[in-house]
Amino acid sequence: MAKKTQNLSQNITAKEISTRTMVIISFLISFLFYGNSISNGFSLDDELVTTTDRGHHENVEKGIKGIKAIFSSNYAKDGKQNYEYRPIVTLSFAIEWSLFGDNPNRVHIAHFINIVLYAFCGILLFQLLNVLFQGKSSYFSALIVVLFLIHPIHSEVVNNLKNRDELLCLLFALISALFSFKWFDTKKIQFIVLAILTFAISMLSKKSSLPFLLMIPMMFYFFRNVSVKQVLSVFGFLALSRVIFALIKKSLLEDEQLRMFSYVENPLFDMGFYARIPMYFYSNLVYIEKLILPYPLSFYYGYNAIPLVGYTDWRFFVSVGIMLVALYFIFIGLKKKSIISFSILFFLMSIGGAANLLSPMVGIIGERFAFIGSIGFCMLVVYLLFHFLKLDIHETKIPSKIYFSLAVVILPSFIFTINRNKDWMSKKSLYVADCNQLVNSAKANSLLGSELQEEAYKIQKESIYKNDEMMDKVDSAILFYDRSLKIFPYYESNLNNRGALYFTFYYDYLESNRSFRVSTERNKTYYEGTLNIGNSYAKLAEGYSNLMFNLPLSNKGKTIQIKKIDSFYRKEKIYRTLAIIRQFEVNASQQLKNGVNTSAVQMLILNATNLEKLDPLLAKLQFSAKITQFLNLALQQNKIPNTQPLNVFRKSCIELMENELNLNDDELKASCEKLKLLYLDSAKIYFDKTYKLKPKMEQYYSSVSQFAMLLADYKLLIKVQNQYLKNFKNKYNTPQFVQLANAYYSLGDMQNAKLYFKKGMKDLMDEKNALSAKTIQTQADKNRILGLENEVIRLKAFVQNLKAARKAN
C-alpha cells in the first residue's frame, strides 16, 4: 500500500461508496450533462429504428403486439438495403409506441429514455468494478465511472436515438458479467444460465458486445485466483450465447441482410487484409487521440476525413510505436495481473473490431465504436492518477488534489457536452455544426446537400411564396454536392441528386443528363441513375414534341441539318424554355379548375415571375408581364382563359430557331420529328436497362408510363403496364388496366380496350367491396372508398367513349 500523507488537513475521509450513492451520482451526472438533449428532435439515421417526422417504421408502429414481426426481420430497411439483426432495439421503440403512440412528445420521451439507459450503464459498471475489486476499491471504482459518464465522446451514443443499440448492448453485457461472477462465487447454476441469456440479449441489441466473450473470462484471470480450465469453462458457457443468437436469427429471421458498403463510407471495403494493416494501427491511434482530447467531435469520419495511411506513412510508424509500448506494458503486467495490463487489453479488445483489420467499419472510425472501449481508457487514467499521487486503489483517505484533478476535467467536459447536445437538435443542425471540420469528408458534404435538397422539396410542395428561399437551398445543395464530388468524383448518389436538382428546379435536362450519366460510369448497376438518364432523354424528346405540336400540319418537309438544329436546341436550352412554359400550363390548369378568382390569379402571376427568373429567353420575351396582363383580363371577364397566349411563347421559340438556322416550318417539323424519335429511342434504351437491373422498382413504371402518355407512345405504354402486371400480380391494378384500355383505344383496338376496361372495373369493385366490408373503417379507409367511387364514375364515362367509338366504326 502506498504511503499515506501525514497532513490530515489535506485529506478527505471517505467511507466505502454504496450502490445507492452511486445510483444518485450516475443519474445526477447523466441528467446534468445530457438533460438539455431531451428537447432535441430526431436526428441522424433515427428513421432507421423508429417512426420519425420523415417516415414510418412499420414494426415499431405495431407496438408490443408486433413482437413476432420484430424478431423475424432486420432492424431497418430503407428501400434499398436490409440492415443487421437487432430486435431488442426495435422492441424498445415498439414498447415506447405502445405506451405513447404518436404523441408529439414521443421523441423527447425517447431522448429521456436514452439518458436513463446511460445512467444505468454507469450504475452497472460500478457494480461490476466492485465485484472485480471485491468491494475493496469503491472510491477508485466510483472515479472510473464518473470519468466514464462525463466523457464527451459518448455524446453521440446518448444523443442519437439510433445508437440506443450501443447502450442496450453494454447494459446487458455488464449484467452478463455480473451474473458470471455470481455463478463463480456461489456455484449456483441459475446464475450462469442468466449470464448466457443476458449475453444473448446483448448481442441481439448489437454485436458490439462480442469482445466480451473474451473479456469476461479475462476478468476472471485478472481478478480471481482461477485455473486455465476455469477460465475456459467461463468462455465455453458464454459461447453458448453466440449459439443462441445464431439459432434465434436462423429460425426467426425472414429477411436476408443486404447491406452494401460504399467507398465513401470506408475505402477499406475495397482493400485486402494486407492493405488494411496500417489503417488498423492508425485507427487505434485516432481513437486514443479522441479519448484523450475529445475535440472537435464529428458525426462522421468517412472517406478523406480520416486519411488513408500506408506502410511508408509516418503516422503508421507512430501508431506501431505506441502499440508496441502498449504491448510491452501488457506483457510485463500479464503475470502480475496489473490493472495497467487489464485496462490496455480491455481497450484493445473492445475497440479491435472497430479498428478496420478483420472487418472494415462504416465511417472508418466512429465515436460510438469507442463507447465500450472507453471503460478501459477511464480505468487506466484513474489508475495512473492514483499512481502519480502515490495512492493505493483501496485508499479511503483521498487528497483534495483528486477533487481538483476531477474538477479540471469535469468543467470543460460539461461545457462541451452541453453545447454538443445542441448540435444534435436535428439532422441539419448537426451537419451545419460539423461542416467546418469535415470539409474533406465526401459523405458529410453529401449529407448536408441532401438535407438542403429535402428542404427545397418541402418548400416546393408547401409554399409558392418562398421561391427565393427554395432556390437558395437548391443552390446550396448543389454547392455541397459539388464539394463532395471534388473529394470523390465517383459518388454516384451525389451525382444523381445533383442531376435531380437541375432536372426538377432548373428544368435543365442536359445538365442533369450529364450528372446522371457520370453516376453510372463506375457502377453499371446503379439503377436510379440509369432510370434518370432515360427520364432526361425523354424530357429532351418532349421538348421537340412541343415544337412539333405548334407547327402547321404537313408531310412535305425533309429532315435537314439535324446536328445543327440539335446543337442550337441544346446550346440555347430551348428545351428548358418549352418545359417552363409547359409547367406554367399545368400549374394554371390546377389553379383555375374551379374558376377564375383573385387568389388564383395572384398565385399564377407570382408563379410566372418565379419561372421567368430561370430562363433568359422568357425574360427577353417578357413572359411574366404578358401573362399578368392576360390573367388580369381573364379576371375582369370572369372567364377561364385558353392556352393560346402560351402558344405565342412556343412559337417564339420556333421563330428563333428558323431565323437562326434558315429553316421553314416544314423542314423544322420534319427535323423535330426525327430528333424526338432519336431522343425517345435513347430514353427507351435506358428504361430497358433499368427494368433489367430492377424489375420491381415502382418508380420505373410511373416514370415510363408518364412519358409514354406525354409523347403518345401507346406501344411503350402497353409494354410497361404489362411489365408491371407481371411483377405485381396481387396488387390493386385498376390504374394499370385502365391505362392499357386507353392505349388500345388510342391504337384503334376496341376489343382489347373493352377487355382491359372490364378487368379494371372488376379489380376496382373488388377493392371497394373489401374496404366496405371491414368491421372497423378508419378515416383513411373512408377516403379510399370515396376515391374508388369517383374512379367508378370515370370508368363509366370511359365505357361511353368505347361505345361511341364502336358505333363510329
PDB file of N, CA and C in Angstrom, residues 13 76 95 187 200 214 232 237 294 640 699 732:
ATOM      1  N   THR A  13     -11.721  12.146   4.408  1.00  0.00           N
ATOM      2  CA  THR A  13     -12.019  10.767   4.756  1.00  0.00           C
ATOM      3  C   THR A  13     -13.321  10.343   4.104  1.00  0.00           C
ATOM      4  N   ALA A  76     -33.846  -2.570 -39.703  1.00  0.00           N
ATOM      5  CA  ALA A  76     -34.161  -1.425 -40.560  1.00  0.00           C
ATOM      6  C   ALA A  76     -34.130  -1.814 -42.025  1.00  0.00           C
ATOM      7  N   ILE A  95     -42.191  -0.744 -27.641  1.00  0.00           N
ATOM      8  CA  ILE A  95     -42.788  -0.556 -26.309  1.00  0.00           C
ATOM      9  C   ILE A  95     -43.116   0.921 -26.093  1.00  0.00           C
ATOM     10  N   LYS A 187     -21.600 -20.798  -7.152  1.00  0.00           N
ATOM     11  CA  LYS A 187     -21.706 -22.123  -7.817  1.00  0.00           C
ATOM     12  C   LYS A 187     -23.154 -22.517  -8.101  1.00  0.00           C
ATOM     13  N   ALA A 200     -26.818 -13.158 -24.630  1.00  0.00           N
ATOM     14  CA  ALA A 200     -27.524 -13.325 -25.906  1.00  0.00           C
ATOM     15  C   ALA A 200     -28.368 -12.083 -26.209  1.00  0.00           C
ATOM     16  N   LEU A 214     -14.425 -12.798 -24.743  1.00  0.00           N
ATOM     17  CA  LEU A 214     -13.054 -12.962 -24.256  1.00  0.00           C
ATOM     18  C   LEU A 214     -12.791 -12.106 -23.026  1.00  0.00           C
ATOM     19  N   LEU A 232     -11.464 -21.205 -19.183  1.00  0.00           N
ATOM     20  CA  LEU A 232     -12.024 -21.784 -20.404  1.00  0.00           C
ATOM     21  C   LEU A 232     -13.480 -22.189 -20.218  1.00  0.00           C
ATOM     22  N   PHE A 237     -19.206 -21.477 -21.544  1.00  0.00           N
ATOM     23  CA  PHE A 237     -20.603 -21.181 -21.208  1.00  0.00           C
ATOM     24  C   PHE A 237     -21.116 -19.959 -21.985  1.00  0.00           C
ATOM     25  N   PRO A 294     -11.163  14.934 -26.657  1.00  0.00           N
ATOM     26  CA  PRO A 294     -12.378  14.741 -27.468  1.00  0.00           C
ATOM     27  C   PRO A 294     -12.896  16.035 -28.088  1.00  0.00           C
ATOM     28  N   ILE A 640     -62.487  31.535 -67.805  1.00  0.00           N
ATOM     29  CA  ILE A 640     -61.271  30.721 -67.776  1.00  0.00           C
ATOM     30  C   ILE A 640     -60.558  30.865 -69.120  1.00  0.00           C
ATOM     31  N   GLN A 699     -40.855   3.167 -59.191  1.00  0.00           N
ATOM     32  CA  GLN A 699     -40.599   4.468 -59.808  1.00  0.00           C
ATOM     33  C   GLN A 699     -40.375   4.329 -61.315  1.00  0.00           C
ATOM     34  N   TYR A 732     -53.604  -3.931 -56.177  1.00  0.00           N
ATOM     35  CA  TYR A 732     -54.756  -3.267 -56.784  1.00  0.00           C
ATOM     36  C   TYR A 732     -54.282  -2.663 -58.104  1.00  0.00           C
TER      37      TYR A 732
END
